[in-house]
CSV table of C-alpha atoms in Angstrom, one decimal:
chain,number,residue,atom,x,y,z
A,30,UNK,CA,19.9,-12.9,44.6
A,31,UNK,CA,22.2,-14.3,42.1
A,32,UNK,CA,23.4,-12.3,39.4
A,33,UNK,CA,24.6,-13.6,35.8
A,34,UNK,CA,27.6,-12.1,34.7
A,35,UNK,CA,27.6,-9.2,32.6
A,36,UNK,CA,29.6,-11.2,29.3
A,37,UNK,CA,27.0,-14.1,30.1
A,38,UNK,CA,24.3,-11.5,29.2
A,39,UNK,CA,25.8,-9.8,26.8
A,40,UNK,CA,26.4,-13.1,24.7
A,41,UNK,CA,22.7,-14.2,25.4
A,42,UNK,CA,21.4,-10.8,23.6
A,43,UNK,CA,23.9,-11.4,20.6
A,44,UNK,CA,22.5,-14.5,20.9
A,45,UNK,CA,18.7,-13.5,20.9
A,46,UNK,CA,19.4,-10.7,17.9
A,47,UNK,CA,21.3,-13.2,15.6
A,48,UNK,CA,18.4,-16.0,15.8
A,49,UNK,CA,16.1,-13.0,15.2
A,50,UNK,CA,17.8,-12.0,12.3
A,51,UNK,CA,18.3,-15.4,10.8
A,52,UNK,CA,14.2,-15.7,11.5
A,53,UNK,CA,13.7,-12.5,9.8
A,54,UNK,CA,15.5,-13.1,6.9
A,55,UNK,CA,14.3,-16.8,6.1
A,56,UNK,CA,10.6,-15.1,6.4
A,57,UNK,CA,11.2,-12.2,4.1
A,58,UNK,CA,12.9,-15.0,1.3
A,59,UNK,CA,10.1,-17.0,2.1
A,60,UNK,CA,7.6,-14.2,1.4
A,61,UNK,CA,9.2,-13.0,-1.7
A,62,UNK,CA,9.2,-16.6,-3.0
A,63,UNK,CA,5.5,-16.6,-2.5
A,64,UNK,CA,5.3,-13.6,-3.9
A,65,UNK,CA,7.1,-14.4,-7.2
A,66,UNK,CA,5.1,-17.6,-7.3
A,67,UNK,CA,1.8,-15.3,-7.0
A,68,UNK,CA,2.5,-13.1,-9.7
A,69,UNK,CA,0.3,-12.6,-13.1
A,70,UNK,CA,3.0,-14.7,-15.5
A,71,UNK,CA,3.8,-12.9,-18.6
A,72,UNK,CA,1.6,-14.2,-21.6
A,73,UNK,CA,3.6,-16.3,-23.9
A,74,UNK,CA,4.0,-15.5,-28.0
A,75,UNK,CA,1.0,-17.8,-29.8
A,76,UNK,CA,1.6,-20.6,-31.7
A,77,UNK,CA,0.4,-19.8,-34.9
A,78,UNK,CA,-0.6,-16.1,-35.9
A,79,UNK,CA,-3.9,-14.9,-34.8
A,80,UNK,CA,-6.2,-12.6,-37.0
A,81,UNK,CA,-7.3,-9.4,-34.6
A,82,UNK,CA,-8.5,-6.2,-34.8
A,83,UNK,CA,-7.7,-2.9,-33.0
A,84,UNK,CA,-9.9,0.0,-32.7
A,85,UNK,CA,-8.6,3.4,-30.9
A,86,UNK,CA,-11.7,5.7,-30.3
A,87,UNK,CA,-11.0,9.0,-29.5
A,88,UNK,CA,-12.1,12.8,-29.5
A,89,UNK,CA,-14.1,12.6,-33.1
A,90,UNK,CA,-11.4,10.2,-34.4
A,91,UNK,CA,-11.7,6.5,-34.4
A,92,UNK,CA,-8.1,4.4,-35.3
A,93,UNK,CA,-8.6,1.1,-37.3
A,94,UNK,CA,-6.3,-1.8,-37.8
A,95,UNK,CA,-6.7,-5.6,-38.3
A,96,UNK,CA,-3.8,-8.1,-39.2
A,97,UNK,CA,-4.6,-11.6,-39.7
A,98,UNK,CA,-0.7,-12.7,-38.8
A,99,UNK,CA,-0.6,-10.8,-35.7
A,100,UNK,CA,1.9,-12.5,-33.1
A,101,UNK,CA,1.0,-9.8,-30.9
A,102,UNK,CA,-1.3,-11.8,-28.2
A,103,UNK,CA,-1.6,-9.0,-25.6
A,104,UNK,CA,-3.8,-6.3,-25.9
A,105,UNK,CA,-0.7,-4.2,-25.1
A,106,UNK,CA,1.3,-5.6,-28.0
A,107,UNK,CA,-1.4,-5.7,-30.4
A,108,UNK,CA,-2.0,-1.7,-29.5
A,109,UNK,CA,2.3,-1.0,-29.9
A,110,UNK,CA,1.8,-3.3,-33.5
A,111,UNK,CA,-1.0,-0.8,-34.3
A,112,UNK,CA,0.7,2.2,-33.9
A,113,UNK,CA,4.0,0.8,-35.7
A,114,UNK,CA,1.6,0.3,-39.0
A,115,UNK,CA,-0.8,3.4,-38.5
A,116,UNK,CA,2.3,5.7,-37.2
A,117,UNK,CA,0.4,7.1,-34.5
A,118,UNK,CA,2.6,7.0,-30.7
A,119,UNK,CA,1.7,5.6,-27.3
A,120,UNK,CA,3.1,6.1,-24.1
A,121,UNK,CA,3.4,4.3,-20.8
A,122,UNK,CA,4.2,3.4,-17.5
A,123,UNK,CA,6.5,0.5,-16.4
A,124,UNK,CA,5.2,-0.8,-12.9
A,125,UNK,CA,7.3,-3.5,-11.7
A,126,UNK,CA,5.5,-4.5,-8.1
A,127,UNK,CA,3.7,-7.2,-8.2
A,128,UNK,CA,4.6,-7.8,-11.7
A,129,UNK,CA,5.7,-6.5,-14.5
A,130,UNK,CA,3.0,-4.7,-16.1
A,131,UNK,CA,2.0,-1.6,-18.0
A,132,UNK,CA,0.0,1.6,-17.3
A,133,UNK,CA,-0.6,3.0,-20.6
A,134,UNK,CA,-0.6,6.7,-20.9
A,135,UNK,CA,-1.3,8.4,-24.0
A,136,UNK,CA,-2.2,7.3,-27.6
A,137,UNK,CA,-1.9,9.4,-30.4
A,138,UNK,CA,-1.1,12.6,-28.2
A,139,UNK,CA,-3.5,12.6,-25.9
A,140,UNK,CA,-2.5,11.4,-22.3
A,141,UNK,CA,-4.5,10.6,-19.9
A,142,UNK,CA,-6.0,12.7,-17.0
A,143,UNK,CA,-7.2,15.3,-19.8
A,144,UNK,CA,-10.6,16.0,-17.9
A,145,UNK,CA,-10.6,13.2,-15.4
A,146,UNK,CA,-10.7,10.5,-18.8
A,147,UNK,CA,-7.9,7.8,-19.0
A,148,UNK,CA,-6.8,5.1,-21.6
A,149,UNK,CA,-8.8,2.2,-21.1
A,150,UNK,CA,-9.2,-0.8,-22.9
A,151,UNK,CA,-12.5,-3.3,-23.9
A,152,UNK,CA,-11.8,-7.2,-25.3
A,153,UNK,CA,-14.6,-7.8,-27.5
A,154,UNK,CA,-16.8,-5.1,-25.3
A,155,UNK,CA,-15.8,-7.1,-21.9
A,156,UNK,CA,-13.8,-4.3,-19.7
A,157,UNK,CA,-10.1,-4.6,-19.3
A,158,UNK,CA,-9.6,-5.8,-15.5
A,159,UNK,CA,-5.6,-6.5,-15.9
A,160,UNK,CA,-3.0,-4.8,-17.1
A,161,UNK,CA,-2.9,-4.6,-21.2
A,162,UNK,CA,0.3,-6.5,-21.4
A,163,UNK,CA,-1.5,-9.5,-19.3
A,164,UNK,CA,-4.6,-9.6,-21.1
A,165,UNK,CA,-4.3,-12.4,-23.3
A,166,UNK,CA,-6.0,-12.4,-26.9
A,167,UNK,CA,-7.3,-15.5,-29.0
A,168,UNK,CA,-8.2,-15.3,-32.8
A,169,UNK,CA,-10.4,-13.6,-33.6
A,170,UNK,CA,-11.0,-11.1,-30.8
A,171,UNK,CA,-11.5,-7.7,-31.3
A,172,UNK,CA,-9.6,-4.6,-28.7
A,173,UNK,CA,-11.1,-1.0,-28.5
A,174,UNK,CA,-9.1,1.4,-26.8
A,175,UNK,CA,-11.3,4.6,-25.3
A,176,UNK,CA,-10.2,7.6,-24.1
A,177,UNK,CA,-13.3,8.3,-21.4
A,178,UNK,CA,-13.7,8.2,-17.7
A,179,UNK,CA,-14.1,5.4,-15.3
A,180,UNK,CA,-17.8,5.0,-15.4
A,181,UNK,CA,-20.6,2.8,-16.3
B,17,UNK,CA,-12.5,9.4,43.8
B,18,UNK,CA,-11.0,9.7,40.2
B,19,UNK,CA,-12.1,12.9,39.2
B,20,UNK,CA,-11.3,14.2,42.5
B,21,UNK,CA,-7.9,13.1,42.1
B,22,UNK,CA,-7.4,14.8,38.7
B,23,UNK,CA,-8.2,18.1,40.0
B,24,UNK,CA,-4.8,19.0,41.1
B,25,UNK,CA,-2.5,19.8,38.1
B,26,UNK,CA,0.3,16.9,38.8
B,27,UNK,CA,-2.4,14.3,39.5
B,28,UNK,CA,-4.2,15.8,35.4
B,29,UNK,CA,-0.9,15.7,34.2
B,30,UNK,CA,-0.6,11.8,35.2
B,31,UNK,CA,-3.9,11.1,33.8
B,32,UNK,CA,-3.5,12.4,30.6
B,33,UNK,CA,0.1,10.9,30.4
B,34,UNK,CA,-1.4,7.4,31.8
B,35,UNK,CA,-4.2,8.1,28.7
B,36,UNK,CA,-2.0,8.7,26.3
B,37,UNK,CA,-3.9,12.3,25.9
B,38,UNK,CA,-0.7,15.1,26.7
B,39,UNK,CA,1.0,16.5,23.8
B,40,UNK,CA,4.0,16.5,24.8
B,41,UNK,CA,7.0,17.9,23.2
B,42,UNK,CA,8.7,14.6,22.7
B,43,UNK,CA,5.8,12.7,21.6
B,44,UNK,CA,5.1,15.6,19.4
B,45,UNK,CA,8.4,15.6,17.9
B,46,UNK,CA,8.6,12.0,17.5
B,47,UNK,CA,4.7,12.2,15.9
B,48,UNK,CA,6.3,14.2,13.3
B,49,UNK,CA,9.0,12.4,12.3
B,50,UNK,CA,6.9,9.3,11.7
B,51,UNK,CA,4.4,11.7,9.7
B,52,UNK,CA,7.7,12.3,7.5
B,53,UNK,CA,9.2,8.6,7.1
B,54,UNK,CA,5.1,7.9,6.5
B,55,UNK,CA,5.0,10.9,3.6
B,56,UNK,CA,8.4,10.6,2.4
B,57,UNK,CA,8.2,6.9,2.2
B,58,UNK,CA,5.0,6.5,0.1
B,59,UNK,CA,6.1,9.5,-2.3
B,60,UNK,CA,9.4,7.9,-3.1
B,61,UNK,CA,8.2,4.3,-3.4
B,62,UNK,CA,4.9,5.4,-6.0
B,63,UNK,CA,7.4,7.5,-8.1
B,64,UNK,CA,9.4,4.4,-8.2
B,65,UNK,CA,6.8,2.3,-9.2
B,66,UNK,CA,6.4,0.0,-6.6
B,67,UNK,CA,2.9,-0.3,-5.6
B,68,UNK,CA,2.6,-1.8,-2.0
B,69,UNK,CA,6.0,-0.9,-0.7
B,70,UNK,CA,5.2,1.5,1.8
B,71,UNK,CA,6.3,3.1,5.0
B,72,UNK,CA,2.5,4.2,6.1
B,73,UNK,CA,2.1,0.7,8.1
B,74,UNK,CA,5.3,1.1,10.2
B,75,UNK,CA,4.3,4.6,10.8
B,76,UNK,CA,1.0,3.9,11.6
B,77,UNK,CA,2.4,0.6,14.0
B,78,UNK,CA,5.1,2.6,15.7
B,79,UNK,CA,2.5,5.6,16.3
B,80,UNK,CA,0.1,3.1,18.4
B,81,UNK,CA,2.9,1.2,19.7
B,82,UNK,CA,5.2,3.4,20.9
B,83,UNK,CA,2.9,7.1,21.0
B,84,UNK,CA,-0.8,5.9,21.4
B,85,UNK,CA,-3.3,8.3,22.5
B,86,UNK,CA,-4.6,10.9,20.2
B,87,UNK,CA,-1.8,9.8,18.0
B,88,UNK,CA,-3.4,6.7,16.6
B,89,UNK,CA,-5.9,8.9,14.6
B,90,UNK,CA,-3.6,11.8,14.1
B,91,UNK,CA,-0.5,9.9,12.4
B,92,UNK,CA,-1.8,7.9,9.5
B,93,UNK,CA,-4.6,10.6,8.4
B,94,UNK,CA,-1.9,13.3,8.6
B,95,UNK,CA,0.0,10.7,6.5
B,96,UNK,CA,-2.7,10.0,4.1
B,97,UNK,CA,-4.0,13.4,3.8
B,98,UNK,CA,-0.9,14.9,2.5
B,99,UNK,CA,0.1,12.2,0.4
B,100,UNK,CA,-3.3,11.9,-1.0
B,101,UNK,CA,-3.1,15.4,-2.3
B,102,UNK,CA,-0.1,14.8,-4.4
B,103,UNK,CA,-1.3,12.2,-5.7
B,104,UNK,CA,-4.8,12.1,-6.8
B,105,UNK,CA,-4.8,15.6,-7.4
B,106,UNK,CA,-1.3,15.9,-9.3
B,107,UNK,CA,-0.4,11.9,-10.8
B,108,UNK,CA,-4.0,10.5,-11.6
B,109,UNK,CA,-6.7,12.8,-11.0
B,110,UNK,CA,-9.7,11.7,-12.0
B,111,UNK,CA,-9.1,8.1,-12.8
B,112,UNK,CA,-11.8,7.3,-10.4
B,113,UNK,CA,-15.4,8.9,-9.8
B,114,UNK,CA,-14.6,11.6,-6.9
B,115,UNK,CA,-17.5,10.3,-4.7
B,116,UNK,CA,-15.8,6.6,-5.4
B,117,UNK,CA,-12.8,7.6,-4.3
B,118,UNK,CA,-14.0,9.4,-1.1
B,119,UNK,CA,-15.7,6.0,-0.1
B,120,UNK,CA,-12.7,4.3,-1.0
B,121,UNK,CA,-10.6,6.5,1.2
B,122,UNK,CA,-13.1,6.0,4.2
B,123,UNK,CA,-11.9,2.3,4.0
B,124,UNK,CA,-7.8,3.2,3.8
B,125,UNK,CA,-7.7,5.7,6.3
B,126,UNK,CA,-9.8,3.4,8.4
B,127,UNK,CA,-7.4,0.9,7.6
B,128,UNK,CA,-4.8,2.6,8.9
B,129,UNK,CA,-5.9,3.7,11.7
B,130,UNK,CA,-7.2,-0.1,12.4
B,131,UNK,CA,-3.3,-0.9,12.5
B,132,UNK,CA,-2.4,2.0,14.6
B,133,UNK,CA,-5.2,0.6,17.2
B,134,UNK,CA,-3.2,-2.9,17.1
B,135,UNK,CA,-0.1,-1.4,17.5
B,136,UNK,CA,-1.5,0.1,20.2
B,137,UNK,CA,-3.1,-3.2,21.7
B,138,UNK,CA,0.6,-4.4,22.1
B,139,UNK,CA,1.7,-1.2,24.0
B,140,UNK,CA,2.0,-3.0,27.2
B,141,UNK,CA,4.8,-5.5,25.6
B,142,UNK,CA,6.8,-2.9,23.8
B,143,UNK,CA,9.0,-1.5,26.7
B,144,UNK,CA,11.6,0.1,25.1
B,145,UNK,CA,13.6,-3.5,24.8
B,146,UNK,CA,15.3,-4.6,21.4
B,147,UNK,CA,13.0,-7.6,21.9
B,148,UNK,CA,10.1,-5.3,21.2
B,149,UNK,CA,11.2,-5.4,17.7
B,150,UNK,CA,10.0,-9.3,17.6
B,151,UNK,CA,6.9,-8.6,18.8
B,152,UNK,CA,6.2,-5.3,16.2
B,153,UNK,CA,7.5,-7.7,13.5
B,154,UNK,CA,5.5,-10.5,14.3
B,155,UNK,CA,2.1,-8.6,14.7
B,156,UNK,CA,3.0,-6.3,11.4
B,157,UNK,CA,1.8,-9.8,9.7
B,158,UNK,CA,-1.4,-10.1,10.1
B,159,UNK,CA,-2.2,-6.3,10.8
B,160,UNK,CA,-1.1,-6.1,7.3
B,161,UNK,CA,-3.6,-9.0,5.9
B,162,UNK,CA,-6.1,-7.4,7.8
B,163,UNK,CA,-5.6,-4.0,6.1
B,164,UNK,CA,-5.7,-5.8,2.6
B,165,UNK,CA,-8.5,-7.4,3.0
B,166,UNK,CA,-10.6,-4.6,4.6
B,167,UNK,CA,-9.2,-2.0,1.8
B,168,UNK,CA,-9.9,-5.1,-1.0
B,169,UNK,CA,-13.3,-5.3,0.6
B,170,UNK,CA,-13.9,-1.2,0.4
B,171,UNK,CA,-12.6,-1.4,-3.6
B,172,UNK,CA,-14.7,-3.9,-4.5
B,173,UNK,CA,-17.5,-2.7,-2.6
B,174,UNK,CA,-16.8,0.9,-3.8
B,175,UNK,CA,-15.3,0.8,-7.5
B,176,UNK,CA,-14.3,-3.1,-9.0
B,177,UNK,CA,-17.7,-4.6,-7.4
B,178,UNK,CA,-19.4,-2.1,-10.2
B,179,UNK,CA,-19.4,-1.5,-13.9
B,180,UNK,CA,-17.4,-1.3,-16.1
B,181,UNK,CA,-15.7,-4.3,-14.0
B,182,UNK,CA,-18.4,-5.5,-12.2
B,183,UNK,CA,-15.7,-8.3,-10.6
B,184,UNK,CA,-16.5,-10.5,-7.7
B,185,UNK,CA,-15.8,-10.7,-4.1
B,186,UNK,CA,-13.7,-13.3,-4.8
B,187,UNK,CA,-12.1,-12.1,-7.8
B,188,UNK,CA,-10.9,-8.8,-6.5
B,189,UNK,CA,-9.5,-11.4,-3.4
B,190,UNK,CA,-7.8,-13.5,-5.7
B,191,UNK,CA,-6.0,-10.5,-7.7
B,192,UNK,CA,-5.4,-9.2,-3.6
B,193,UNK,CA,-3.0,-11.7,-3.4
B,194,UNK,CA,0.6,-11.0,-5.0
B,195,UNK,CA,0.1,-7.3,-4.1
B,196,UNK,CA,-0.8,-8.5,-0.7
B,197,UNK,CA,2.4,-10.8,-0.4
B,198,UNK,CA,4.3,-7.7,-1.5
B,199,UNK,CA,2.9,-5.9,1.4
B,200,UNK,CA,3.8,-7.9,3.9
B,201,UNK,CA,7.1,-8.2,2.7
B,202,UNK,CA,7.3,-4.1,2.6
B,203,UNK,CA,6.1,-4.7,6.2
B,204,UNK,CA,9.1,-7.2,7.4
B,205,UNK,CA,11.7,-5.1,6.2
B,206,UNK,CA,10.5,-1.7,7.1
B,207,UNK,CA,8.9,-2.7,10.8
B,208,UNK,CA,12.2,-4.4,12.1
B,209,UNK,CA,14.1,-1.1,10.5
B,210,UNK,CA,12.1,1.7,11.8
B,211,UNK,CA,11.3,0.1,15.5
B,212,UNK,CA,14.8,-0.9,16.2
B,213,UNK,CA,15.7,2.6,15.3
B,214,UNK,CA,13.1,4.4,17.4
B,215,UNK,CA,12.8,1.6,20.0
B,216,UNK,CA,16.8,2.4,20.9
B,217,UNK,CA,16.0,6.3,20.5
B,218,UNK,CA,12.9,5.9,22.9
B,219,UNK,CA,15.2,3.6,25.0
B,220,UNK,CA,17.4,6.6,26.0
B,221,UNK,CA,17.5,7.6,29.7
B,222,UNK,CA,15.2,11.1,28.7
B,223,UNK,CA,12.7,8.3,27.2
B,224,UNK,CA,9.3,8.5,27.9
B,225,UNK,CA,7.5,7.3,30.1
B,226,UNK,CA,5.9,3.4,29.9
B,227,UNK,CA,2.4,3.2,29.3
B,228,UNK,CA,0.8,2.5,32.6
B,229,UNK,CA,-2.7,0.6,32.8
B,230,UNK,CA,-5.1,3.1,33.8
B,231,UNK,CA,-6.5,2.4,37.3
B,232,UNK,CA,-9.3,4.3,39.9
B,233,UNK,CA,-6.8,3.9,42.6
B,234,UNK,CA,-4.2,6.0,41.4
B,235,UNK,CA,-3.2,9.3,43.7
């Protein structure tokens, strides 16, 4: 039986790991192109001011504000704008994978988990699906922020 | 013939071993420090903020691939369990319905015990090679597509596919899809890592023993 020598094996299996590695590494850019590619894009500023409205419904205490020059197009934004003019303060989360994106967790003091109820948001009574800062607003629309429980 | 031939304590101790079945120290050992790159891993990577980068799929791949047995099961609920306390119990409780998010877990820990069970389909091609690390990598791929899709299926079925969301199938799909891509890059960096590491560990000469097909003839 004929044996290859032991540098002609060794230089195979450098060989073998390299053109792994290279394979390895051109997937993982490739995946995280696609990934980036994939991602909810941030929504960009309006082009003319909108006219919205804000409502923050909490324990006995409901939170009004309306602008009619808003720039603020996120349901995210319009809340931070609302809090700026009504002097109330809201906390959150940064999440950065998949995308940037917010987890908001208390409004006005109260943060969420209190009793199993959480921050959650409504655009013109439809239920929030994305994150705040990717729900996009048009004129006109109207954002109610609850502080309830995930339930029908 | 078989049973027969298990009755003498060598010949058990070969079945269980052929089976996967024996706790063994080493196996043990090695269970447990996947349990802890599994735990560890997820812990670090949600207080970080990076949803989908975790360490439960190579734990769970390695434990079928390289342990198999009992281990399949054992390794990504032990993961999951513990994990799971901290938190829904400490970070978010509540966010969900409980009974919601017991269903929903039926379809995770499932999940992960579906990878485990591929893993352990390729237990006859990992054999303790640095090549082995291609093939872990390779099936890590779709093992991981297969998980989001199950667990996307279980959250719509269980939570989205309800009110207040009350989102489609294909809608809860169609969001899968970045977080998914994310996953299975979590799962080509962390499978090539972990299995070249305990591939060359298990590749020692006090390594255990290769899997061995299971066969009525054997003494």
């Amino acid at each position: 039986m004929k044996l290859r020598p032991a540098w002609n094996v060794t230089r195979h299996s450098v060989l073998m790991s390299l053109g792994f590695a290279a394979c390895l590494m051109v997937s993982i850019v490739g995946v995280w192109v696609l990934a980036n590619a994939t991602m909810p894009q941030q929504v960009p500023s309006p082009a003319a001011p909108l006219h919205l409205a804000l409502r923050v419904v909490e324990d006995g205490k409901v939170i009004e504000y309306s602008s009619n020059q808003s720039r603020n197009n996120t349901a995210f934004s319009l809340l931070l704008e609302a809090a700026r003019d009504r002097h109330f303060e809201v906390a959150w989360e940064n999440w950065t994978v998949p995308s940037e994106s917010v987890l908001v967790t208390s409004i006005d003091g109260l943060e969420g988990g209190d009793g199993g109820r959480w921050w959650q948001y409504w655009v013109n009574d439809a239920y929030g699906t994305v994150g705040a800062d990717h729900a996009q607003l048009h004129d006109g629309d109207v954002v109610e922020w609850r502080f309830t429980t995930y339930s029908p | 013939m078989a049973f027969h031939n298990i009755l003498t304590l060598s010949s058990l101790r070969r079945h269980l071993d052929a089976n996967g079945l024996r706790f063994s120290g080493r196996k043990l050992r090695l269970a447990l420090v996947l349990i802890a790159i599994g735990v560890v891993g997820r812990i670090v990577f949600l207080s970080l903020r990076l949803a989908n980068i975790e360490t439960v799929m190579v734990a769970s791949l390695l434990a079928g691939s390289l342990l198999g047995g009992l281990y399949v099961v054992i390794v990504p609920v032990s993961i999951l369990l513990s994990t799971d306390v901290i938190i829904y119990l400490a970070k978010y409780p509540g966010f969900y319905p409980l009974q919601d998010v017991a269903l929903l877990a039926m379809f995770v820990y499932s999940g992960f015990v579906l990878v485990s069970l591929v893993g352990m389909a390729s237990r006859r091609h990992v054999v303790f090679k640095l090549k082995s690390v291609a093939i872990l990598t390779a099936i890590s791929i779709p093992a991981t597509i297969l998980y989001d899709v199950w667990t996307a299926t279980g959250m719509w079925w269980t939570i989205l596919g309800r009110p207040p969301s009350s989102l489609s199938l294909l809608q809860v799909y169609s969001a899968q899809v970045p977080f998914t891509f994310f996953h299975v890059l979590s799962s080509l960096i962390f499978v090539p890592l972990f299995g070249t590491i305990f591939i060359y560990y298990l590749g020692q000469p006090s390594a255990l023993p290769s899997p061995t097909p299971a066969s009525a003839d054997e003494p």
